[in-house]
Amino acid sequence: FGYVFVISMMYIFNNKLRATDNLQDIYNIPQLGTISGEHKEKKKFLGIIDTWILKLRYRNVRRFTSEEALNLAAVATKMAVKKQSINKVCLMGCNLTDETLKACELIKERLTTEDITVQIFSNVLYDAEVMEELDDMQGAVLVETAGSTMYEEVVKELELLNRQNILALGGVLFADCFR
């Protein structure tokens, strides 16, 4: 019971985004994609139970590879940008890792072929120079990493966008191995 209590408290008091969070429900912005990393199968103690629980959780959900999810997120972002008739967009987030930055570069490549100017901003809340560059943007896509980005940081990013009259087009959530 003590072990279950400790795990429950860690889950309840965790202030970081989870892979299962839906940005639409929490922040009222469209979730343009969820990109999960490729799982390396390694044997864990009681790993069969983990696999069984995940199969129950994702029973009726289509699972995409990282590449498929990245393509879907890029297309959803492109559609959101074109629908708003804007041409200067940034992909911004806190604590962007190297893998997340590589994925952002791929999204940027796909958008620049459509004559959309895209910039990638990491840690915009904590870097004054990056925050200043945000001034030229017309729209923004939040790029957040599950297990790394705190809920409070997303709220502050949305407040910053609102103060600067920059349209929050949606968010992309990176999960699993992207942490």
Tab-separated table of N, CA and C in Angstrom:
chain	number	residue	atom	x	y	z
A	1	PHE	N	0.820	-1.196	0.000
A	1	PHE	CA	0.000	0.000	0.000
A	1	PHE	C	0.868	1.266	0.000
A	2	GLY	N	1.983	1.183	0.714
A	2	GLY	CA	2.888	2.327	0.752
A	2	GLY	C	3.437	2.651	-0.629
A	3	TYR	N	3.812	1.627	-1.370
A	3	TYR	CA	4.336	1.814	-2.729
A	3	TYR	C	3.277	2.444	-3.628
A	4	VAL	N	2.056	1.947	-3.571
A	4	VAL	CA	0.966	2.493	-4.377
A	4	VAL	C	0.688	3.931	-3.975
A	5	PHE	N	0.740	4.238	-2.689
A	5	PHE	CA	0.517	5.601	-2.212
A	5	PHE	C	1.581	6.555	-2.758
A	6	VAL	N	2.845	6.141	-2.699
A	6	VAL	CA	3.936	6.994	-3.189
A	6	VAL	C	3.796	7.226	-4.685
A	7	ILE	N	3.525	6.186	-5.449
A	7	ILE	CA	3.353	6.323	-6.904
A	7	ILE	C	2.160	7.225	-7.212
A	8	SER	N	1.079	7.061	-6.474
A	8	SER	CA	-0.113	7.898	-6.693
A	8	SER	C	0.193	9.366	-6.412
A	9	MET	N	0.902	9.640	-5.352
A	9	MET	CA	1.242	11.025	-5.009
A	9	MET	C	2.178	11.625	-6.056
A	10	MET	N	3.138	10.831	-6.546
A	10	MET	CA	4.034	11.328	-7.591
A	10	MET	C	3.245	11.675	-8.845
A	11	TYR	N	2.249	10.875	-9.171
A	11	TYR	CA	1.425	11.131	-10.357
A	11	TYR	C	0.573	12.384	-10.158
A	12	ILE	N	-0.031	12.507	-8.992
A	12	ILE	CA	-0.925	13.635	-8.716
A	12	ILE	C	-0.167	14.957	-8.680
A	13	PHE	N	0.995	14.984	-8.057
A	13	PHE	CA	1.732	16.235	-7.881
A	13	PHE	C	2.740	16.515	-8.996
A	14	ASN	N	2.730	15.722	-10.042
A	14	ASN	CA	3.604	15.962	-11.186
A	14	ASN	C	3.091	17.194	-11.925
A	15	ASN	N	3.963	18.165	-12.159
A	15	ASN	CA	3.536	19.404	-12.799
A	15	ASN	C	4.027	19.497	-14.246
A	16	LYS	N	4.355	18.359	-14.851
A	16	LYS	CA	4.843	18.350	-16.223
A	16	LYS	C	3.819	17.680	-17.131
A	17	LEU	N	3.832	18.114	-18.389
A	17	LEU	CA	2.917	17.526	-19.368
A	17	LEU	C	3.126	16.029	-19.453
A	18	ARG	N	2.028	15.328	-19.663
A	18	ARG	CA	2.086	13.879	-19.831
A	18	ARG	C	1.796	13.542	-21.289
A	19	ALA	N	2.259	12.404	-21.715
A	19	ALA	CA	2.054	11.968	-23.101
A	19	ALA	C	0.573	11.806	-23.416
A	20	THR	N	-0.248	11.578	-22.413
A	20	THR	CA	-1.678	11.359	-22.630
A	20	THR	C	-2.490	12.653	-22.571
A	21	ASP	N	-1.850	13.771	-22.290
A	21	ASP	CA	-2.571	15.043	-22.205
A	21	ASP	C	-3.059	15.482	-23.580
A	22	ASN	N	-4.219	16.109	-23.585
A	22	ASN	CA	-4.776	16.655	-24.814
A	22	ASN	C	-4.790	18.178	-24.667
A	23	LEU	N	-4.023	18.847	-25.512
A	23	LEU	CA	-3.909	20.304	-25.427
A	23	LEU	C	-5.242	21.001	-25.674
A	24	GLN	N	-6.105	20.383	-26.466
A	24	GLN	CA	-7.431	20.950	-26.743
A	24	GLN	C	-8.242	21.022	-25.446
A	25	ASP	N	-8.201	19.968	-24.673
A	25	ASP	CA	-8.981	19.922	-23.431
A	25	ASP	C	-8.400	20.831	-22.347
A	26	ILE	N	-7.078	20.876	-22.245
A	26	ILE	CA	-6.446	21.614	-21.152
A	26	ILE	C	-6.345	23.105	-21.443
A	27	TYR	N	-5.901	23.461	-22.666
A	27	TYR	CA	-5.595	24.865	-22.977
A	27	TYR	C	-6.491	25.473	-24.050
A	28	ASN	N	-7.409	24.711	-24.563
A	28	ASN	CA	-8.346	25.186	-25.581
A	28	ASN	C	-7.630	25.657	-26.853
A	29	ILE	N	-6.556	24.947	-27.216
A	29	ILE	CA	-5.895	25.169	-28.501
A	29	ILE	C	-5.887	23.830	-29.239
A	30	PRO	N	-6.021	23.847	-30.554
A	30	PRO	CA	-6.043	22.590	-31.299
A	30	PRO	C	-4.743	21.807	-31.124
A	31	GLN	N	-4.878	20.514	-30.942
A	31	GLN	CA	-3.697	19.656	-30.895
A	31	GLN	C	-3.422	19.208	-32.320
A	32	LEU	N	-2.363	19.744	-32.909
A	32	LEU	CA	-2.030	19.475	-34.298
A	32	LEU	C	-1.331	18.148	-34.480
A	33	GLY	N	-0.851	17.563	-33.409
A	33	GLY	CA	-0.213	16.263	-33.511
A	33	GLY	C	0.393	15.812	-32.209
A	34	THR	N	0.506	14.497	-32.081
A	34	THR	CA	1.226	13.875	-30.988
A	34	THR	C	2.238	12.950	-31.619
A	35	ILE	N	3.500	13.206	-31.342
A	35	ILE	CA	4.561	12.438	-31.966
A	35	ILE	C	5.272	11.654	-30.877
A	36	SER	N	5.200	10.343	-30.997
A	36	SER	CA	5.867	9.501	-30.010
A	36	SER	C	7.065	8.843	-30.657
A	37	GLY	N	8.054	8.593	-29.852
A	37	GLY	CA	9.282	7.991	-30.351
A	37	GLY	C	9.124	6.510	-30.563
A	38	GLU	N	10.065	5.950	-31.299
A	38	GLU	CA	10.090	4.519	-31.502
A	38	GLU	C	10.554	3.856	-30.215
A	39	HIS	N	9.811	2.860	-29.803
A	39	HIS	CA	10.157	2.165	-28.567
A	39	HIS	C	11.202	1.106	-28.837
A	40	LYS	N	12.225	1.125	-28.034
A	40	LYS	CA	13.216	0.063	-28.099
A	40	LYS	C	12.757	-1.021	-27.145
A	41	GLU	N	12.541	-2.175	-27.690
A	41	GLU	CA	12.050	-3.268	-26.860
A	41	GLU	C	13.183	-3.791	-25.984
A	42	LYS	N	13.077	-3.542	-24.706
A	42	LYS	CA	14.011	-4.135	-23.773
A	42	LYS	C	13.190	-4.793	-22.683
A	43	LYS	N	13.677	-5.895	-22.236
A	43	LYS	CA	12.919	-6.667	-21.266
A	43	LYS	C	13.023	-6.017	-19.903
A	44	LYS	N	11.858	-5.802	-19.328
A	44	LYS	CA	11.779	-5.227	-17.996
A	44	LYS	C	11.125	-6.244	-17.080
A	45	PHE	N	11.403	-6.074	-15.820
A	45	PHE	CA	10.724	-6.885	-14.832
A	45	PHE	C	9.238	-6.544	-14.873
A	46	LEU	N	8.403	-7.518	-15.040
A	46	LEU	CA	6.947	-7.361	-15.165
A	46	LEU	C	6.563	-6.515	-16.382
A	47	GLY	N	7.386	-6.535	-17.429
A	47	GLY	CA	7.098	-5.797	-18.656
A	47	GLY	C	5.843	-6.273	-19.352
A	48	ILE	N	5.470	-7.511	-19.129
A	48	ILE	CA	4.252	-8.057	-19.734
A	48	ILE	C	3.033	-7.301	-19.216
A	49	ILE	N	3.069	-6.941	-17.956
A	49	ILE	CA	1.948	-6.190	-17.367
A	49	ILE	C	1.865	-4.801	-18.004
A	50	ASP	N	3.023	-4.141	-18.198
A	50	ASP	CA	3.039	-2.832	-18.860
A	50	ASP	C	2.443	-2.922	-20.259
A	51	THR	N	2.844	-3.924	-21.007
A	51	THR	CA	2.329	-4.119	-22.365
A	51	THR	C	0.822	-4.337	-22.343
A	52	TRP	N	0.349	-5.128	-21.412
A	52	TRP	CA	-1.078	-5.410	-21.298
A	52	TRP	C	-1.864	-4.143	-20.963
A	53	ILE	N	-1.339	-3.327	-20.042
A	53	ILE	CA	-2.012	-2.081	-19.663
A	53	ILE	C	-2.051	-1.116	-20.844
A	54	LEU	N	-0.949	-1.000	-21.589
A	54	LEU	CA	-0.926	-0.118	-22.758
A	54	LEU	C	-1.902	-0.584	-23.835
A	55	LYS	N	-2.017	-1.890	-24.027
A	55	LYS	CA	-2.980	-2.398	-25.008
A	55	LYS	C	-4.408	-2.064	-24.594
A	56	LEU	N	-4.695	-2.125	-23.297
A	56	LEU	CA	-6.030	-1.747	-22.821
A	56	LEU	C	-6.275	-0.254	-23.005
A	57	ARG	N	-5.274	0.542	-22.695
A	57	ARG	CA	-5.411	1.994	-22.769
A	57	ARG	C	-5.628	2.467	-24.204
A	58	TYR	N	-4.888	1.891	-25.143
A	58	TYR	CA	-4.950	2.320	-26.541
A	58	TYR	C	-5.716	1.324	-27.403
A	59	ARG	N	-6.736	0.727	-26.831
A	59	ARG	CA	-7.489	-0.334	-27.489
A	59	ARG	C	-8.059	0.096	-28.827
A	60	ASN	N	-8.683	1.234	-28.916
A	60	ASN	CA	-9.334	1.672	-30.152
A	60	ASN	C	-8.636	2.866	-30.799
A	61	VAL	N	-7.365	3.080	-30.482
A	61	VAL	CA	-6.635	4.226	-31.006
A	61	VAL	C	-5.628	3.734	-32.030
A	62	ARG	N	-5.622	4.390	-33.170
A	62	ARG	CA	-4.661	4.050	-34.217
A	62	ARG	C	-3.285	4.518	-33.786
A	63	ARG	N	-2.314	3.638	-33.864
A	63	ARG	CA	-0.937	3.967	-33.500
A	63	ARG	C	-0.139	4.287	-34.766
A	64	PHE	N	0.548	5.420	-34.765
A	64	PHE	CA	1.347	5.847	-35.900
A	64	PHE	C	2.825	5.731	-35.553
A	65	THR	N	3.631	5.522	-36.573
A	65	THR	CA	5.071	5.588	-36.365
A	65	THR	C	5.435	7.055	-36.167
A	66	SER	N	6.644	7.301	-35.709
A	66	SER	CA	7.092	8.683	-35.498
A	66	SER	C	7.058	9.474	-36.799
A	67	GLU	N	7.475	8.842	-37.875
A	67	GLU	CA	7.504	9.528	-39.167
A	67	GLU	C	6.097	9.865	-39.657
A	68	GLU	N	5.163	8.926	-39.510
A	68	GLU	CA	3.778	9.195	-39.915
A	68	GLU	C	3.176	10.316	-39.071
A	69	ALA	N	3.412	10.273	-37.763
A	69	ALA	CA	2.876	11.308	-36.876
A	69	ALA	C	3.487	12.665	-37.190
A	70	LEU	N	4.769	12.690	-37.536
A	70	LEU	CA	5.433	13.942	-37.896
A	70	LEU	C	4.854	14.506	-39.188
A	71	ASN	N	4.602	13.652	-40.167
A	71	ASN	CA	3.976	14.099	-41.415
A	71	ASN	C	2.579	14.658	-41.162
A	72	LEU	N	1.798	13.976	-40.330
A	72	LEU	CA	0.452	14.453	-40.013
A	72	LEU	C	0.492	15.792	-39.292
A	73	ALA	N	1.446	15.952	-38.366
A	73	ALA	CA	1.578	17.227	-37.641
A	73	ALA	C	1.978	18.347	-38.595
A	74	ALA	N	2.866	18.056	-39.540
A	74	ALA	CA	3.295	19.070	-40.508
A	74	ALA	C	2.131	19.491	-41.394
A	75	VAL	N	1.340	18.534	-41.845
A	75	VAL	CA	0.191	18.854	-42.702
A	75	VAL	C	-0.863	19.633	-41.916
A	76	ALA	N	-1.114	19.232	-40.669
A	76	ALA	CA	-2.091	19.948	-39.838
A	76	ALA	C	-1.635	21.381	-39.581
A	77	THR	N	-0.348	21.563	-39.370
A	77	THR	CA	0.199	22.904	-39.161
A	77	THR	C	0.043	23.738	-40.427
A	78	LYS	N	0.374	23.141	-41.564
A	78	LYS	CA	0.244	23.853	-42.841
A	78	LYS	C	-1.212	24.262	-43.086
A	79	MET	N	-2.145	23.375	-42.801
A	79	MET	CA	-3.563	23.689	-42.994
A	79	MET	C	-4.006	24.822	-42.065
A	80	ALA	N	-3.539	24.806	-40.811
A	80	ALA	CA	-3.906	25.859	-39.859
A	80	ALA	C	-3.353	27.204	-40.308
A	81	VAL	N	-2.119	27.212	-40.819
A	81	VAL	CA	-1.500	28.453	-41.280
A	81	VAL	C	-2.249	28.998	-42.494
A	82	LYS	N	-2.541	28.130	-43.450
A	82	LYS	CA	-3.223	28.581	-44.669
A	82	LYS	C	-4.646	29.047	-44.371
A	83	LYS	N	-5.305	28.393	-43.436
A	83	LYS	CA	-6.678	28.783	-43.092
A	83	LYS	C	-6.722	30.194	-42.508
A	84	GLN	N	-5.674	30.573	-41.778
A	84	GLN	CA	-5.613	31.906	-41.177
A	84	GLN	C	-5.012	32.943	-42.121
A	85	SER	N	-4.567	32.519	-43.303
A	85	SER	CA	-3.976	33.408	-44.319
A	85	SER	C	-2.802	34.215	-43.766
A	86	ILE	N	-1.911	33.521	-43.094
A	86	ILE	CA	-0.707	34.163	-42.582
A	86	ILE	C	0.514	33.503	-43.210
A	87	ASN	N	1.652	34.188	-43.152
A	87	ASN	CA	2.839	33.609	-43.771
A	87	ASN	C	4.085	33.653	-42.893
A	88	LYS	N	3.983	34.147	-41.662
A	88	LYS	CA	5.107	34.149	-40.730
A	88	LYS	C	4.687	33.421	-39.463
A	89	VAL	N	5.322	32.283	-39.239
A	89	VAL	CA	4.936	31.414	-38.131
A	89	VAL	C	6.183	30.979	-37.381
A	90	CYS	N	6.015	30.755	-36.095
A	90	CYS	CA	7.125	30.197	-35.328
A	90	CYS	C	6.681	28.907	-34.650
A	91	LEU	N	7.633	28.020	-34.497
A	91	LEU	CA	7.458	26.818	-33.693
A	91	LEU	C	8.191	27.109	-32.398
A	92	MET	N	7.462	27.174	-31.300
A	92	MET	CA	8.085	27.599	-30.050
A	92	MET	C	7.750	26.656	-28.921
A	93	GLY	N	8.700	26.526	-28.006
A	93	GLY	CA	8.474	25.675	-26.851
A	93	GLY	C	9.571	25.846	-25.828
A	94	CYS	N	9.398	25.188	-24.708
A	94	CYS	CA	10.395	25.212	-23.655
A	94	CYS	C	11.088	23.854	-23.602
A	95	ASN	N	12.358	23.884	-23.292
A	95	ASN	CA	13.137	22.656	-23.111
A	95	ASN	C	13.136	21.763	-24.348
A	96	LEU	N	13.292	22.352	-25.517
A	96	LEU	CA	13.338	21.549	-26.731
A	96	LEU	C	14.658	20.777	-26.774
A	97	THR	N	14.557	19.471	-26.933
A	97	THR	CA	15.737	18.615	-26.995
A	97	THR	C	16.264	18.581	-28.427
A	98	ASP	N	17.408	17.953	-28.610
A	98	ASP	CA	17.985	17.833	-29.953
A	98	ASP	C	17.039	17.095	-30.894
A	99	GLU	N	16.424	16.014	-30.408
A	99	GLU	CA	15.507	15.249	-31.255
A	99	GLU	C	14.270	16.058	-31.604
A	100	THR	N	13.767	16.818	-30.648
A	100	THR	CA	12.607	17.660	-30.899
A	100	THR	C	12.955	18.769	-31.886
A	101	LEU	N	14.153	19.341	-31.754
A	101	LEU	CA	14.585	20.374	-32.699
A	101	LEU	C	14.727	19.810	-34.108
A	102	LYS	N	15.205	18.578	-34.232
A	102	LYS	CA	15.309	17.935	-35.554
A	102	LYS	C	13.920	17.763	-36.164
A	103	ALA	N	12.962	17.342	-35.345
A	103	ALA	CA	11.594	17.186	-35.842
A	103	ALA	C	11.017	18.542	-36.247
A	104	CYS	N	11.311	19.587	-35.482
A	104	CYS	CA	10.857	20.941	-35.841
A	104	CYS	C	11.467	21.378	-37.163
A	105	GLU	N	12.724	21.025	-37.387
A	105	GLU	CA	13.374	21.352	-38.666
A	105	GLU	C	12.659	20.665	-39.830
A	106	LEU	N	12.220	19.432	-39.622
A	106	LEU	CA	11.482	18.735	-40.680
A	106	LEU	C	10.145	19.412	-40.965
A	107	ILE	N	9.453	19.836	-39.911
A	107	ILE	CA	8.195	20.562	-40.101
A	107	ILE	C	8.474	21.880	-40.820
A	108	LYS	N	9.547	22.552	-40.423
A	108	LYS	CA	9.925	23.823	-41.053
A	108	LYS	C	10.195	23.631	-42.543
A	109	GLU	N	10.914	22.576	-42.909
A	109	GLU	CA	11.196	22.294	-44.320
A	109	GLU	C	9.906	22.121	-45.117
A	110	ARG	N	8.965	21.395	-44.534
A	110	ARG	CA	7.700	21.149	-45.239
A	110	ARG	C	6.888	22.427	-45.405
A	111	LEU	N	6.971	23.318	-44.428
A	111	LEU	CA	6.213	24.563	-44.516
A	111	LEU	C	6.875	25.578	-45.443
A	112	THR	N	8.194	25.602	-45.480
A	112	THR	CA	8.869	26.567	-46.349
A	112	THR	C	8.656	26.247	-47.826
A	113	THR	N	8.344	24.996	-48.153
A	113	THR	CA	8.026	24.673	-49.549
A	113	THR	C	6.700	25.290	-49.973
A	114	GLU	N	5.910	25.711	-48.999
A	114	GLU	CA	4.615	26.351	-49.258
A	114	GLU	C	4.719	27.874	-49.135
A	115	ASP	N	5.925	28.432	-49.174
A	115	ASP	CA	6.185	29.867	-49.039
A	115	ASP	C	5.702	30.431	-47.705
A	116	ILE	N	5.926	29.669	-46.659
A	116	ILE	CA	5.604	30.104	-45.302
A	116	ILE	C	6.926	30.292	-44.570
A	117	THR	N	7.129	31.465	-43.994
A	117	THR	CA	8.342	31.745	-43.233
A	117	THR	C	8.187	31.140	-41.849
A	118	VAL	N	9.135	30.291	-41.478
A	118	VAL	CA	9.056	29.585	-40.201
A	118	VAL	C	10.355	29.796	-39.427
A	119	GLN	N	10.209	30.096	-38.140
A	119	GLN	CA	11.350	30.165	-37.241
A	119	GLN	C	11.091	29.257	-36.053
A	120	ILE	N	12.156	28.715	-35.513
A	120	ILE	CA	12.063	27.829	-34.361
A	120	ILE	C	12.652	28.550	-33.161
A	121	PHE	N	11.851	28.661	-32.097
A	121	PHE	CA	12.273	29.339	-30.874
A	121	PHE	C	12.231	28.357	-29.714
A	122	SER	N	13.361	28.185	-29.074
A	122	SER	CA	13.423	27.351	-27.881
A	122	SER	C	13.588	28.246	-26.663
A	123	ASN	N	12.894	27.903	-25.606
A	123	ASN	CA	12.971	28.642	-24.344
A	123	ASN	C	12.657	30.121	-24.506
A	124	VAL	N	11.591	30.423	-25.220
A	124	VAL	CA	11.218	31.815	-25.476
A	124	VAL	C	10.901	32.566	-24.190
A	125	LEU	N	10.481	31.869	-23.166
A	125	LEU	CA	10.162	32.531	-21.898
A	125	LEU	C	11.403	32.945	-21.120
A	126	TYR	N	12.525	32.310	-21.417
A	126	TYR	CA	13.729	32.518	-20.618
A	126	TYR	C	14.866	33.188	-21.380
A	127	ASP	N	14.644	33.572	-22.611
A	127	ASP	CA	15.693	34.173	-23.427
A	127	ASP	C	15.159	35.458	-24.055
A	128	ALA	N	15.702	36.597	-23.630
A	128	ALA	CA	15.201	37.897	-24.077
A	128	ALA	C	15.397	38.095	-25.579
A	129	GLU	N	16.514	37.635	-26.130
A	129	GLU	CA	16.769	37.798	-27.562
A	129	GLU	C	15.748	37.029	-28.392
A	130	VAL	N	15.441	35.824	-27.965
A	130	VAL	CA	14.451	35.020	-28.671
A	130	VAL	C	13.075	35.656	-28.543
A	131	MET	N	12.768	36.166	-27.353
A	131	MET	CA	11.476	36.811	-27.141
A	131	MET	C	11.315	38.028	-28.048
A	132	GLU	N	12.402	38.745	-28.264
A	132	GLU	CA	12.349	39.917	-29.131
A	132	GLU	C	12.076	39.521	-30.587
A	133	GLU	N	12.625	38.398	-31.027
A	133	GLU	CA	12.394	37.913	-32.386
A	133	GLU	C	10.949	37.498	-32.605
A	134	LEU	N	10.259	37.199	-31.533
A	134	LEU	CA	8.855	36.787	-31.608
A	134	LEU	C	7.967	37.910	-32.134
A	135	ASP	N	8.430	39.138	-32.037
A	135	ASP	CA	7.648	40.313	-32.408
A	135	ASP	C	7.177	40.297	-33.865
A	136	ASP	N	7.964	39.722	-34.760
A	136	ASP	CA	7.626	39.721	-36.186
A	136	ASP	C	6.635	38.631	-36.583
A	137	MET	N	6.331	37.714	-35.695
A	137	MET	CA	5.505	36.555	-36.038
A	137	MET	C	4.021	36.895	-36.060
A	138	GLN	N	3.311	36.225	-36.944
A	138	GLN	CA	1.860	36.392	-37.034
A	138	GLN	C	1.126	35.247	-36.345
A	139	GLY	N	1.751	34.090	-36.307
A	139	GLY	CA	1.153	32.921	-35.692
A	139	GLY	C	2.215	32.073	-35.023
A	140	ALA	N	1.778	31.200	-34.123
A	140	ALA	CA	2.726	30.346	-33.405
A	140	ALA	C	2.108	28.977	-33.173
A	141	VAL	N	2.961	27.972	-33.227
A	141	VAL	CA	2.596	26.607	-32.881
A	141	VAL	C	3.439	26.232	-31.676
A	142	LEU	N	2.783	25.836	-30.602
A	142	LEU	CA	3.504	25.427	-29.402
A	142	LEU	C	4.029	24.009	-29.605
A	143	VAL	N	5.294	23.829	-29.349
A	143	VAL	CA	5.933	22.515	-29.458
A	143	VAL	C	6.380	22.140	-28.058
A	144	GLU	N	5.721	21.163	-27.482
A	144	GLU	CA	5.976	20.818	-26.084
A	144	GLU	C	6.405	19.366	-25.961
A	145	THR	N	7.233	19.099	-24.962
A	145	THR	CA	7.763	17.764	-24.734
A	145	THR	C	7.178	17.200	-23.448
A	146	ALA	N	6.525	16.052	-23.565
A	146	ALA	CA	5.942	15.399	-22.394
A	146	ALA	C	7.058	14.995	-21.443
A	147	GLY	N	6.838	15.228	-20.161
A	147	GLY	CA	7.823	14.883	-19.154
A	147	GLY	C	8.884	15.939	-18.955
A	148	SER	N	8.878	16.981	-19.770
A	148	SER	CA	9.884	18.034	-19.659
A	148	SER	C	9.235	19.410	-19.470
A	149	THR	N	8.216	19.690	-20.269
A	149	THR	CA	7.548	20.983	-20.201
A	149	THR	C	6.536	20.987	-19.055
A	150	MET	N	6.568	22.053	-18.266
A	150	MET	CA	5.625	22.184	-17.163
A	150	MET	C	4.329	22.838	-17.653
A	151	TYR	N	3.228	22.491	-17.005
A	151	TYR	CA	1.933	23.068	-17.359
A	151	TYR	C	1.988	24.592	-17.289
A	152	GLU	N	2.646	25.111	-16.275
A	152	GLU	CA	2.740	26.553	-16.070
A	152	GLU	C	3.453	27.244	-17.238
A	153	GLU	N	4.454	26.575	-17.823
A	153	GLU	CA	5.177	27.159	-18.955
A	153	GLU	C	4.267	27.315	-20.170
A	154	VAL	N	3.399	26.347	-20.392
A	154	VAL	CA	2.467	26.444	-21.516
A	154	VAL	C	1.513	27.611	-21.302
A	155	VAL	N	1.031	27.769	-20.082
A	155	VAL	CA	0.139	28.887	-19.767
A	155	VAL	C	0.850	30.217	-20.010
A	156	LYS	N	2.103	30.319	-19.582
A	156	LYS	CA	2.857	31.561	-19.771
A	156	LYS	C	3.119	31.829	-21.258
A	157	GLU	N	3.390	30.777	-22.031
A	157	GLU	CA	3.588	30.957	-23.473
A	157	GLU	C	2.309	31.465	-24.129
A	158	LEU	N	1.173	30.918	-23.742
A	158	LEU	CA	-0.101	31.372	-24.305
A	158	LEU	C	-0.397	32.811	-23.902
A	159	GLU	N	-0.072	33.178	-22.663
A	159	GLU	CA	-0.256	34.565	-22.230
A	159	GLU	C	0.641	35.509	-23.023
A	160	LEU	N	1.879	35.110	-23.262
A	160	LEU	CA	2.810	35.917	-24.050
A	160	LEU	C	2.277	36.121	-25.465
A	161	LEU	N	1.796	35.055	-26.080
A	161	LEU	CA	1.235	35.167	-27.434
A	161	LEU	C	0.026	36.096	-27.435
A	162	ASN	N	-0.803	35.984	-26.429
A	162	ASN	CA	-1.993	36.826	-26.333
A	162	ASN	C	-1.609	38.303	-26.171
A	163	ARG	N	-0.629	38.589	-25.326
A	163	ARG	CA	-0.176	39.967	-25.130
A	163	ARG	C	0.402	40.570	-26.411
A	164	GLN	N	1.059	39.752	-27.207
A	164	GLN	CA	1.698	40.231	-28.437
A	164	GLN	C	0.768	40.154	-29.647
A	165	ASN	N	-0.483	39.776	-29.431
A	165	ASN	CA	-1.465	39.603	-30.508
A	165	ASN	C	-0.968	38.651	-31.590
A	166	ILE	N	-0.375	37.560	-31.153
A	166	ILE	CA	0.081	36.508	-32.052
A	166	ILE	C	-0.889	35.346	-31.904
A	167	LEU	N	-1.368	34.864	-33.024
A	167	LEU	CA	-2.367	33.802	-33.034
A	167	LEU	C	-1.741	32.468	-32.656
A	168	ALA	N	-2.283	31.816	-31.645
A	168	ALA	CA	-1.843	30.465	-31.269
A	168	ALA	C	-2.598	29.484	-32.166
A	169	LEU	N	-1.893	28.911	-33.135
A	169	LEU	CA	-2.517	28.022	-34.109
A	169	LEU	C	-2.807	26.642	-33.546
A	170	GLY	N	-2.063	26.241	-32.540
A	170	GLY	CA	-2.243	24.916	-31.955
A	170	GLY	C	-0.966	24.453	-31.306
A	171	GLY	N	-0.925	23.170	-31.028
A	171	GLY	CA	0.240	22.618	-30.368
A	171	GLY	C	0.574	21.229	-30.874
A	172	VAL	N	1.847	20.900	-30.776
A	172	VAL	CA	2.349	19.575	-31.105
A	172	VAL	C	3.019	19.040	-29.856
A	173	LEU	N	2.656	17.829	-29.463
A	173	LEU	CA	3.178	17.229	-28.249
A	173	LEU	C	4.113	16.084	-28.617
A	174	PHE	N	5.343	16.156	-28.136
A	174	PHE	CA	6.324	15.094	-28.328
A	174	PHE	C	6.345	14.226	-27.081
A	175	ALA	N	6.297	12.929	-27.264
A	175	ALA	CA	6.203	12.017	-26.134
A	175	ALA	C	7.257	10.925	-26.231
A	176	ASP	N	7.349	10.140	-25.198
A	176	ASP	CA	8.178	8.947	-25.076
A	176	ASP	C	9.650	9.245	-25.193
A	177	CYS	N	10.309	8.769	-26.258
A	177	CYS	CA	11.777	8.875	-26.314
A	177	CYS	C	12.249	10.277	-26.587
A	178	PHE	N	11.358	11.209	-26.848
A	178	PHE	CA	11.758	12.581	-27.098
A	178	PHE	C	12.058	13.312	-25.800
A	179	ARG	N	11.931	12.663	-24.646
A	179	ARG	CA	12.241	13.303	-23.377
A	179	ARG	C	13.690	13.164	-23.073
